[in-house]
Amino acid sequence: MTFFNKDNNGAYELACLTGTYSASNAYSNIESEVIFATEALTKLLGEEVMRRASTFYITHSIDNSLDAKLVQYIQRSIACLATSRYHQQTLVSHGDNGRKVKADGAETMAWEWMIERDDSAARERYYRSLDSLFGFLEQNSDYFNEWGDAPVHARLKGCLVGDLVMLEQVYPVDGSYYTYFRLLPLMQEVQEEKLRPICGEYWEPVINGGPSSQLARRYIVLSALAEAVRRWSLDVFPLSVARAFCSTYQGGRGLTAATKEEMLWFIDSMENAAGDVCRRLLNLVKPTTATELFAKNNPQQKHFNMGL
């Protein structure tokens, strides 16, 4: 699938989209990273969405149509990821005599903390591009029917936390569609492997709406957040969201990183809150019967045993 260099101006397209790639570079220098980034995005959006956009790019000029806007959103995500990976490889040159540091004129090599901060900024641009892309597809899902079958979207079917608004009613994520879809597999896992077995035969009232469904969504989100911090690096989230998880996290060793104690505190807090919600949910959906402390008395029966 092709999204760049249709008219042999791929470097210029990348420069316009990112602002960090030089239009004077040969496109062939970065072409392999563009291919890898396209493959990575295809794993999220699926073949049908990507093929539709690629066909439009090849056969049409860019206009104000929704298909043209989809091409631009996809191009931006590919460009952000490809240029980020490309710049990470240009710190040294590679030749028969091994790897060498590049030094040109008066320029000097950046310090490690500068490189880390630049890499972090590149990740942020990529995450923002995915936010825009996913948001655009969500808002135009009636037009782009292929979006409903996209791999990143597939787990949405049957999940009680059915959209970003429901997630943010429990825990704000700075309006990030990327974060929502990133958490979606964990939320589906919590729903099916934890909450559903707990509810057992009372699962139907939970999924039929009302207060029980609201409590179920709260439990799913809180438990999924705990699992996310336990299993994943905070780097997989936008910085604004990672800071909400752990207040001192800054996304790089050059600044302040989240401590292990902070992360454990966050996990415990989410799990304790989820436990409280689960108890409230079960009290709501499971019928309770008062225990009979005394046998029912029939005034017509006055018999007793003398023990004779």
mmCIF file of C-alpha atoms in Angstrom:
data_model
loop_
_atom_site.group_PDB
_atom_site.id
_atom_site.type_symbol
_atom_site.label_atom_id
_atom_site.label_comp_id
_atom_site.label_asym_id
_atom_site.label_seq_id
_atom_site.Cartn_x
_atom_site.Cartn_y
_atom_site.Cartn_z
ATOM 1 C CA MET A 1 0.000 0.000 0.000
ATOM 2 C CA THR A 2 1.303 3.432 -0.974
ATOM 3 C CA PHE A 3 0.853 6.681 0.952
ATOM 4 C CA PHE A 4 3.961 8.639 -0.076
ATOM 5 C CA ASN A 5 6.096 9.561 -3.057
ATOM 6 C CA LYS A 6 3.371 9.268 -5.698
ATOM 7 C CA ASP A 7 4.961 12.111 -7.679
ATOM 8 C CA ASN A 8 8.520 11.510 -6.465
ATOM 9 C CA ASN A 9 8.134 14.141 -3.747
ATOM 10 C CA GLY A 10 7.993 11.842 -0.724
ATOM 11 C CA ALA A 11 10.623 13.769 1.260
ATOM 12 C CA TYR A 12 8.661 16.999 0.777
ATOM 13 C CA GLU A 13 5.443 15.281 1.933
ATOM 14 C CA LEU A 14 7.181 14.028 5.075
ATOM 15 C CA ALA A 15 8.656 17.462 5.760
ATOM 16 C CA CYS A 16 5.238 19.132 5.490
ATOM 17 C CA LEU A 17 3.612 16.598 7.801
ATOM 18 C CA THR A 18 6.254 16.455 10.546
ATOM 19 C CA GLY A 19 8.295 19.637 10.456
ATOM 20 C CA THR A 20 11.319 17.597 11.580
ATOM 21 C CA TYR A 21 12.284 15.775 8.394
ATOM 22 C CA SER A 22 14.325 17.681 5.803
ATOM 23 C CA ALA A 23 12.767 17.953 2.341
ATOM 24 C CA SER A 24 16.301 17.972 0.884
ATOM 25 C CA ASN A 25 16.896 14.385 2.016
ATOM 26 C CA ALA A 26 16.532 11.551 -0.450
ATOM 27 C CA TYR A 27 13.236 9.741 0.118
ATOM 28 C CA SER A 28 15.035 6.420 -0.349
ATOM 29 C CA ASN A 29 16.870 7.066 2.944
ATOM 30 C CA ILE A 30 13.653 6.754 4.937
ATOM 31 C CA GLU A 31 11.558 4.581 2.629
ATOM 32 C CA SER A 32 12.108 1.390 4.631
ATOM 33 C CA GLU A 33 10.911 3.095 7.830
ATOM 34 C CA VAL A 34 7.812 4.336 5.998
ATOM 35 C CA ILE A 35 7.082 0.747 4.976
ATOM 36 C CA PHE A 36 7.522 -0.497 8.548
ATOM 37 C CA ALA A 37 5.314 2.299 9.905
ATOM 38 C CA THR A 38 2.635 1.488 7.317
ATOM 39 C CA GLU A 39 2.678 -2.144 8.421
ATOM 40 C CA ALA A 40 2.361 -1.092 12.078
ATOM 41 C CA LEU A 41 -0.643 1.110 11.332
ATOM 42 C CA THR A 42 -2.242 -1.640 9.246
ATOM 43 C CA LYS A 43 -2.207 -3.881 12.328
ATOM 44 C CA LEU A 44 -4.362 -1.261 14.062
ATOM 45 C CA LEU A 45 -6.692 -0.171 11.265
ATOM 46 C CA GLY A 46 -6.894 -3.359 9.231
ATOM 47 C CA GLU A 47 -6.344 -4.052 5.544
ATOM 48 C CA GLU A 48 -9.689 -2.650 4.371
ATOM 49 C CA VAL A 49 -9.313 0.828 5.856
ATOM 50 C CA MET A 50 -5.710 1.127 4.681
ATOM 51 C CA ARG A 51 -6.451 -0.180 1.190
ATOM 52 C CA ARG A 52 -9.316 2.265 0.772
ATOM 53 C CA ALA A 53 -7.115 5.203 1.755
ATOM 54 C CA SER A 54 -4.175 4.019 -0.358
ATOM 55 C CA THR A 55 -6.348 3.606 -3.445
ATOM 56 C CA PHE A 56 -7.697 7.131 -3.025
ATOM 57 C CA TYR A 57 -4.176 8.543 -2.604
ATOM 58 C CA ILE A 58 -2.951 6.886 -5.788
ATOM 59 C CA THR A 59 -5.976 7.698 -7.976
ATOM 60 C CA HIS A 60 -7.151 11.106 -6.721
ATOM 61 C CA SER A 61 -5.796 14.497 -5.852
ATOM 62 C CA ILE A 62 -6.159 15.713 -2.284
ATOM 63 C CA ASP A 63 -9.402 17.668 -1.792
ATOM 64 C CA ASN A 64 -11.872 18.339 1.014
ATOM 65 C CA SER A 65 -13.613 14.972 0.836
ATOM 66 C CA LEU A 66 -13.706 12.613 3.807
ATOM 67 C CA ASP A 67 -11.563 10.095 1.927
ATOM 68 C CA ALA A 68 -8.910 12.737 1.323
ATOM 69 C CA LYS A 69 -8.942 13.676 5.003
ATOM 70 C CA LEU A 70 -8.535 10.011 5.930
ATOM 71 C CA VAL A 71 -5.447 9.846 3.705
ATOM 72 C CA GLN A 72 -3.993 12.886 5.452
ATOM 73 C CA TYR A 73 -4.635 11.480 8.936
ATOM 74 C CA ILE A 74 -3.027 8.176 7.983
ATOM 75 C CA GLN A 75 -0.087 9.918 6.318
ATOM 76 C CA ARG A 76 0.521 11.959 9.458
ATOM 77 C CA SER A 77 0.623 8.892 11.706
ATOM 78 C CA ILE A 78 2.944 7.035 9.336
ATOM 79 C CA ALA A 79 5.183 10.084 8.994
ATOM 80 C CA CYS A 80 5.458 10.640 12.764
ATOM 81 C CA LEU A 81 6.389 7.026 13.441
ATOM 82 C CA ALA A 82 8.733 6.661 10.466
ATOM 83 C CA THR A 83 10.676 9.876 11.109
ATOM 84 C CA SER A 84 10.960 9.095 14.823
ATOM 85 C CA ARG A 85 12.541 5.736 14.083
ATOM 86 C CA TYR A 86 14.686 7.218 11.315
ATOM 87 C CA HIS A 87 16.174 9.908 13.568
ATOM 88 C CA GLN A 88 17.051 7.300 16.191
ATOM 89 C CA GLN A 89 19.246 5.582 13.602
ATOM 90 C CA THR A 90 21.069 8.663 12.313
ATOM 91 C CA LEU A 91 23.107 9.305 15.461
ATOM 92 C CA VAL A 92 25.878 7.110 14.095
ATOM 93 C CA SER A 93 27.047 6.113 10.627
ATOM 94 C CA HIS A 94 27.442 2.499 9.601
ATOM 95 C CA GLY A 95 30.213 1.211 7.382
ATOM 96 C CA ASP A 96 32.656 -1.624 6.829
ATOM 97 C CA ASN A 97 34.844 -0.249 9.614
ATOM 98 C CA GLY A 98 32.049 -0.310 12.175
ATOM 99 C CA ARG A 99 29.860 2.417 13.657
ATOM 100 C CA LYS A 100 31.116 5.987 13.866
ATOM 101 C CA VAL A 101 29.768 9.184 15.404
ATOM 102 C CA LYS A 102 28.777 11.888 12.944
ATOM 103 C CA ALA A 103 30.318 15.312 13.488
ATOM 104 C CA ASP A 104 29.750 17.970 10.830
ATOM 105 C CA GLY A 105 31.258 21.423 11.014
ATOM 106 C CA ALA A 106 30.489 23.307 14.226
ATOM 107 C CA GLU A 107 27.655 20.978 15.211
ATOM 108 C CA THR A 108 28.141 18.748 18.240
ATOM 109 C CA MET A 109 26.404 15.584 19.347
ATOM 110 C CA ALA A 110 23.384 16.022 21.581
ATOM 111 C CA TRP A 111 23.564 14.905 25.193
ATOM 112 C CA GLU A 112 21.784 11.672 26.095
ATOM 113 C CA TRP A 113 19.072 13.501 28.038
ATOM 114 C CA MET A 114 18.441 15.727 25.012
ATOM 115 C CA ILE A 115 18.039 12.669 22.807
ATOM 116 C CA GLU A 116 15.663 11.056 25.296
ATOM 117 C CA ARG A 117 13.580 14.216 25.482
ATOM 118 C CA ASP A 118 13.488 14.445 21.695
ATOM 119 C CA ASP A 119 12.411 10.781 21.442
ATOM 120 C CA SER A 120 9.701 11.447 24.018
ATOM 121 C CA ALA A 121 8.448 14.423 22.017
ATOM 122 C CA ALA A 122 8.377 12.259 18.882
ATOM 123 C CA ARG A 123 6.288 9.640 20.677
ATOM 124 C CA GLU A 124 3.900 12.370 21.802
ATOM 125 C CA ARG A 125 3.460 13.525 18.200
ATOM 126 C CA TYR A 126 2.724 9.958 17.141
ATOM 127 C CA TYR A 127 0.184 9.463 19.934
ATOM 128 C CA ARG A 128 -1.511 12.758 19.052
ATOM 129 C CA SER A 129 -1.674 11.701 15.426
ATOM 130 C CA LEU A 130 -3.392 8.449 16.457
ATOM 131 C CA ASP A 131 -5.786 10.420 18.663
ATOM 132 C CA SER A 132 -6.784 12.503 15.658
ATOM 133 C CA LEU A 133 -7.008 9.491 13.348
ATOM 134 C CA PHE A 134 -9.130 7.368 15.694
ATOM 135 C CA GLY A 135 -11.333 10.333 16.571
ATOM 136 C CA PHE A 136 -11.904 11.110 12.896
ATOM 137 C CA LEU A 137 -12.900 7.515 12.151
ATOM 138 C CA GLU A 138 -15.182 7.344 15.196
ATOM 139 C CA GLN A 139 -16.948 10.549 14.206
ATOM 140 C CA ASN A 140 -17.394 9.346 10.619
ATOM 141 C CA SER A 141 -18.017 5.662 11.295
ATOM 142 C CA ASP A 142 -21.230 5.693 9.227
ATOM 143 C CA TYR A 143 -19.209 6.730 6.176
ATOM 144 C CA PHE A 144 -16.205 4.472 6.782
ATOM 145 C CA ASN A 145 -17.907 1.117 7.317
ATOM 146 C CA GLU A 146 -14.521 -0.609 7.242
ATOM 147 C CA TRP A 147 -13.652 0.983 10.588
ATOM 148 C CA GLY A 148 -16.101 -1.287 12.410
ATOM 149 C CA ASP A 149 -14.007 -4.339 11.493
ATOM 150 C CA ALA A 150 -10.622 -2.789 12.253
ATOM 151 C CA PRO A 151 -8.505 -4.882 14.672
ATOM 152 C CA VAL A 152 -8.208 -2.028 17.166
ATOM 153 C CA HIS A 153 -11.989 -1.549 17.040
ATOM 154 C CA ALA A 154 -13.021 -5.214 17.147
ATOM 155 C CA ARG A 155 -12.909 -5.564 20.938
ATOM 156 C CA LEU A 156 -15.420 -2.732 21.230
ATOM 157 C CA LYS A 157 -18.219 -5.162 20.417
ATOM 158 C CA GLY A 158 -19.726 -6.419 23.656
ATOM 159 C CA CYS A 159 -17.588 -4.222 25.920
ATOM 160 C CA LEU A 160 -19.605 -2.421 28.603
ATOM 161 C CA VAL A 161 -17.241 0.550 28.361
ATOM 162 C CA GLY A 162 -18.464 1.268 24.860
ATOM 163 C CA ASP A 163 -16.791 4.594 24.089
ATOM 164 C CA LEU A 164 -14.354 7.235 25.282
ATOM 165 C CA VAL A 165 -17.076 9.171 27.123
ATOM 166 C CA MET A 166 -17.853 6.150 29.323
ATOM 167 C CA LEU A 167 -14.161 5.761 30.154
ATOM 168 C CA GLU A 168 -13.794 9.412 31.098
ATOM 169 C CA GLN A 169 -16.856 9.280 33.335
ATOM 170 C CA VAL A 170 -14.767 7.018 35.548
ATOM 171 C CA TYR A 171 -11.217 8.218 34.873
ATOM 172 C CA PRO A 172 -10.190 11.212 32.709
ATOM 173 C CA VAL A 173 -7.614 10.496 29.998
ATOM 174 C CA ASP A 174 -7.366 13.957 28.444
ATOM 175 C CA GLY A 175 -9.814 13.050 25.675
ATOM 176 C CA SER A 176 -7.357 10.561 24.204
ATOM 177 C CA TYR A 177 -8.921 8.101 21.754
ATOM 178 C CA TYR A 178 -5.548 6.398 21.521
ATOM 179 C CA THR A 179 -5.570 5.717 25.280
ATOM 180 C CA TYR A 180 -9.128 4.395 25.110
ATOM 181 C CA PHE A 181 -8.306 1.905 22.362
ATOM 182 C CA ARG A 182 -5.043 1.018 24.091
ATOM 183 C CA LEU A 183 -6.954 0.125 27.270
ATOM 184 C CA LEU A 184 -9.790 -1.600 25.414
ATOM 185 C CA PRO A 185 -8.226 -5.125 25.387
ATOM 186 C CA LEU A 186 -7.607 -4.908 29.134
ATOM 187 C CA MET A 187 -11.131 -3.668 29.805
ATOM 188 C CA GLN A 188 -12.559 -6.539 27.762
ATOM 189 C CA GLU A 189 -10.318 -8.990 29.650
ATOM 190 C CA VAL A 190 -11.421 -7.674 33.040
ATOM 191 C CA GLN A 191 -15.062 -7.827 31.978
ATOM 192 C CA GLU A 192 -14.980 -11.404 30.726
ATOM 193 C CA GLU A 193 -12.383 -13.010 33.009
ATOM 194 C CA LYS A 194 -13.075 -11.221 36.298
ATOM 195 C CA LEU A 195 -16.421 -9.472 36.496
ATOM 196 C CA ARG A 196 -18.559 -11.950 34.585
ATOM 197 C CA PRO A 197 -17.506 -14.995 36.691
ATOM 198 C CA ILE A 198 -18.057 -12.955 39.867
ATOM 199 C CA CYS A 199 -21.602 -12.038 38.826
ATOM 200 C CA GLY A 200 -22.381 -15.544 37.565
ATOM 201 C CA GLU A 201 -26.126 -16.069 37.070
ATOM 202 C CA TYR A 202 -26.760 -12.380 37.784
ATOM 203 C CA TRP A 203 -24.847 -11.211 34.696
ATOM 204 C CA GLU A 204 -27.965 -10.257 32.716
ATOM 205 C CA PRO A 205 -29.064 -7.480 35.104
ATOM 206 C CA VAL A 206 -25.525 -6.083 34.938
ATOM 207 C CA ILE A 207 -25.533 -5.637 31.153
ATOM 208 C CA ASN A 208 -29.115 -4.403 30.838
ATOM 209 C CA GLY A 209 -28.402 -0.818 31.838
ATOM 210 C CA GLY A 210 -29.178 1.212 34.916
ATOM 211 C CA PRO A 211 -27.171 1.649 38.128
ATOM 212 C CA SER A 212 -25.716 -1.870 37.951
ATOM 213 C CA SER A 213 -24.205 -1.194 34.524
ATOM 214 C CA GLN A 214 -22.695 2.055 35.761
ATOM 215 C CA LEU A 215 -21.058 0.257 38.660
ATOM 216 C CA ALA A 216 -19.849 -2.489 36.317
ATOM 217 C CA ARG A 217 -18.188 0.066 34.030
ATOM 218 C CA ARG A 218 -16.518 1.673 37.026
ATOM 219 C CA TYR A 219 -15.144 -1.679 38.160
ATOM 220 C CA ILE A 220 -13.891 -2.515 34.648
ATOM 221 C CA VAL A 221 -12.086 0.802 34.176
ATOM 222 C CA LEU A 222 -10.454 0.835 37.623
ATOM 223 C CA SER A 223 -9.281 -2.766 37.303
ATOM 224 C CA ALA A 224 -7.990 -2.213 33.763
ATOM 225 C CA LEU A 225 -5.973 0.832 34.874
ATOM 226 C CA ALA A 226 -4.351 -1.229 37.623
ATOM 227 C CA GLU A 227 -3.474 -3.959 35.116
ATOM 228 C CA ALA A 228 -2.091 -1.420 32.633
ATOM 229 C CA VAL A 229 0.354 0.078 35.135
ATOM 230 C CA ARG A 230 1.285 -3.403 36.406
ATOM 231 C CA ARG A 231 1.989 -4.875 32.954
ATOM 232 C CA TRP A 232 3.082 -2.026 30.683
ATOM 233 C CA SER A 233 5.666 0.697 30.589
ATOM 234 C CA LEU A 234 4.199 4.170 31.095
ATOM 235 C CA ASP A 235 5.863 5.141 27.811
ATOM 236 C CA VAL A 236 3.004 3.506 25.893
ATOM 237 C CA PHE A 237 0.679 6.300 27.089
ATOM 238 C CA PRO A 238 0.654 10.003 26.227
ATOM 239 C CA LEU A 239 2.551 12.029 28.796
ATOM 240 C CA SER A 240 -0.560 13.809 30.125
ATOM 241 C CA VAL A 241 -2.164 10.426 30.856
ATOM 242 C CA ALA A 242 0.991 8.869 32.328
ATOM 243 C CA ARG A 243 1.282 11.827 34.699
ATOM 244 C CA ALA A 244 -2.257 11.145 35.884
ATOM 245 C CA PHE A 245 -1.220 7.580 36.714
ATOM 246 C CA CYS A 246 1.942 8.619 38.576
ATOM 247 C CA SER A 247 2.291 12.305 39.416
ATOM 248 C CA THR A 248 6.100 12.590 39.201
ATOM 249 C CA TYR A 249 6.452 10.719 35.914
ATOM 250 C CA GLN A 250 8.021 12.895 33.202
ATOM 251 C CA GLY A 251 8.761 10.309 30.529
ATOM 252 C CA GLY A 252 12.544 10.217 30.519
ATOM 253 C CA ARG A 253 15.553 9.543 32.689
ATOM 254 C CA GLY A 254 16.703 13.094 32.057
ATOM 255 C CA LEU A 255 13.767 14.219 34.192
ATOM 256 C CA THR A 256 11.924 12.542 37.056
ATOM 257 C CA ALA A 257 10.737 8.989 36.458
ATOM 258 C CA ALA A 258 7.906 7.305 38.321
ATOM 259 C CA THR A 259 9.110 5.372 41.334
ATOM 260 C CA LYS A 260 8.228 1.760 42.016
ATOM 261 C CA GLU A 261 6.501 2.834 45.224
ATOM 262 C CA GLU A 262 4.329 5.287 43.298
ATOM 263 C CA MET A 263 3.284 2.671 40.790
ATOM 264 C CA LEU A 264 2.480 0.136 43.515
ATOM 265 C CA TRP A 265 0.480 2.796 45.348
ATOM 266 C CA PHE A 266 -1.518 3.525 42.191
ATOM 267 C CA ILE A 267 -2.183 -0.186 41.577
ATOM 268 C CA ASP A 268 -3.329 -0.696 45.170
ATOM 269 C CA SER A 269 -5.544 2.389 45.016
ATOM 270 C CA MET A 270 -7.255 1.257 41.821
ATOM 271 C CA GLU A 271 -7.724 -2.304 43.054
ATOM 272 C CA ASN A 272 -9.107 -1.185 46.419
ATOM 273 C CA ALA A 273 -11.527 1.179 44.711
ATOM 274 C CA ALA A 274 -12.534 -1.583 42.275
ATOM 275 C CA GLY A 275 -13.135 -3.957 45.196
ATOM 276 C CA ASP A 276 -15.480 -1.466 46.880
ATOM 277 C CA VAL A 277 -17.376 -0.978 43.623
ATOM 278 C CA CYS A 278 -17.658 -4.737 43.122
ATOM 279 C CA ARG A 279 -19.207 -5.212 46.562
ATOM 280 C CA ARG A 280 -21.753 -2.478 45.863
ATOM 281 C CA LEU A 281 -22.553 -4.061 42.523
ATOM 282 C CA LEU A 282 -23.132 -7.509 44.003
ATOM 283 C CA ASN A 283 -25.326 -6.085 46.748
ATOM 284 C CA LEU A 284 -27.387 -4.408 44.061
ATOM 285 C CA VAL A 285 -27.911 -7.335 41.692
ATOM 286 C CA LYS A 286 -28.017 -10.310 44.056
ATOM 287 C CA PRO A 287 -31.302 -10.737 45.948
ATOM 288 C CA THR A 288 -30.966 -11.013 49.710
ATOM 289 C CA THR A 289 -33.241 -12.897 52.106
ATOM 290 C CA ALA A 290 -33.518 -12.249 55.822
ATOM 291 C CA THR A 291 -32.302 -15.131 57.981
ATOM 292 C CA GLU A 292 -35.074 -16.700 60.107
ATOM 293 C CA LEU A 293 -33.810 -16.751 63.646
ATOM 294 C CA PHE A 294 -36.980 -18.416 65.047
ATOM 295 C CA ALA A 295 -39.259 -21.096 63.672
ATOM 296 C CA LYS A 296 -42.687 -19.978 62.518
ATOM 297 C CA ASN A 297 -45.217 -20.415 65.357
ATOM 298 C CA ASN A 298 -48.612 -21.974 64.684
ATOM 299 C CA PRO A 299 -50.955 -21.044 67.571
ATOM 300 C CA GLN A 300 -53.136 -24.080 66.784
ATOM 301 C CA GLN A 301 -50.337 -26.489 67.625
ATOM 302 C CA LYS A 302 -49.534 -26.518 71.357
ATOM 303 C CA HIS A 303 -47.861 -29.889 71.643
ATOM 304 C CA PHE A 304 -44.668 -30.512 73.578
ATOM 305 C CA ASN A 305 -42.550 -33.505 74.568
ATOM 306 C CA MET A 306 -42.128 -34.343 78.264
ATOM 307 C CA GLY A 307 -39.196 -36.604 77.475
ATOM 308 C CA LEU A 308 -40.969 -39.680 78.878
#
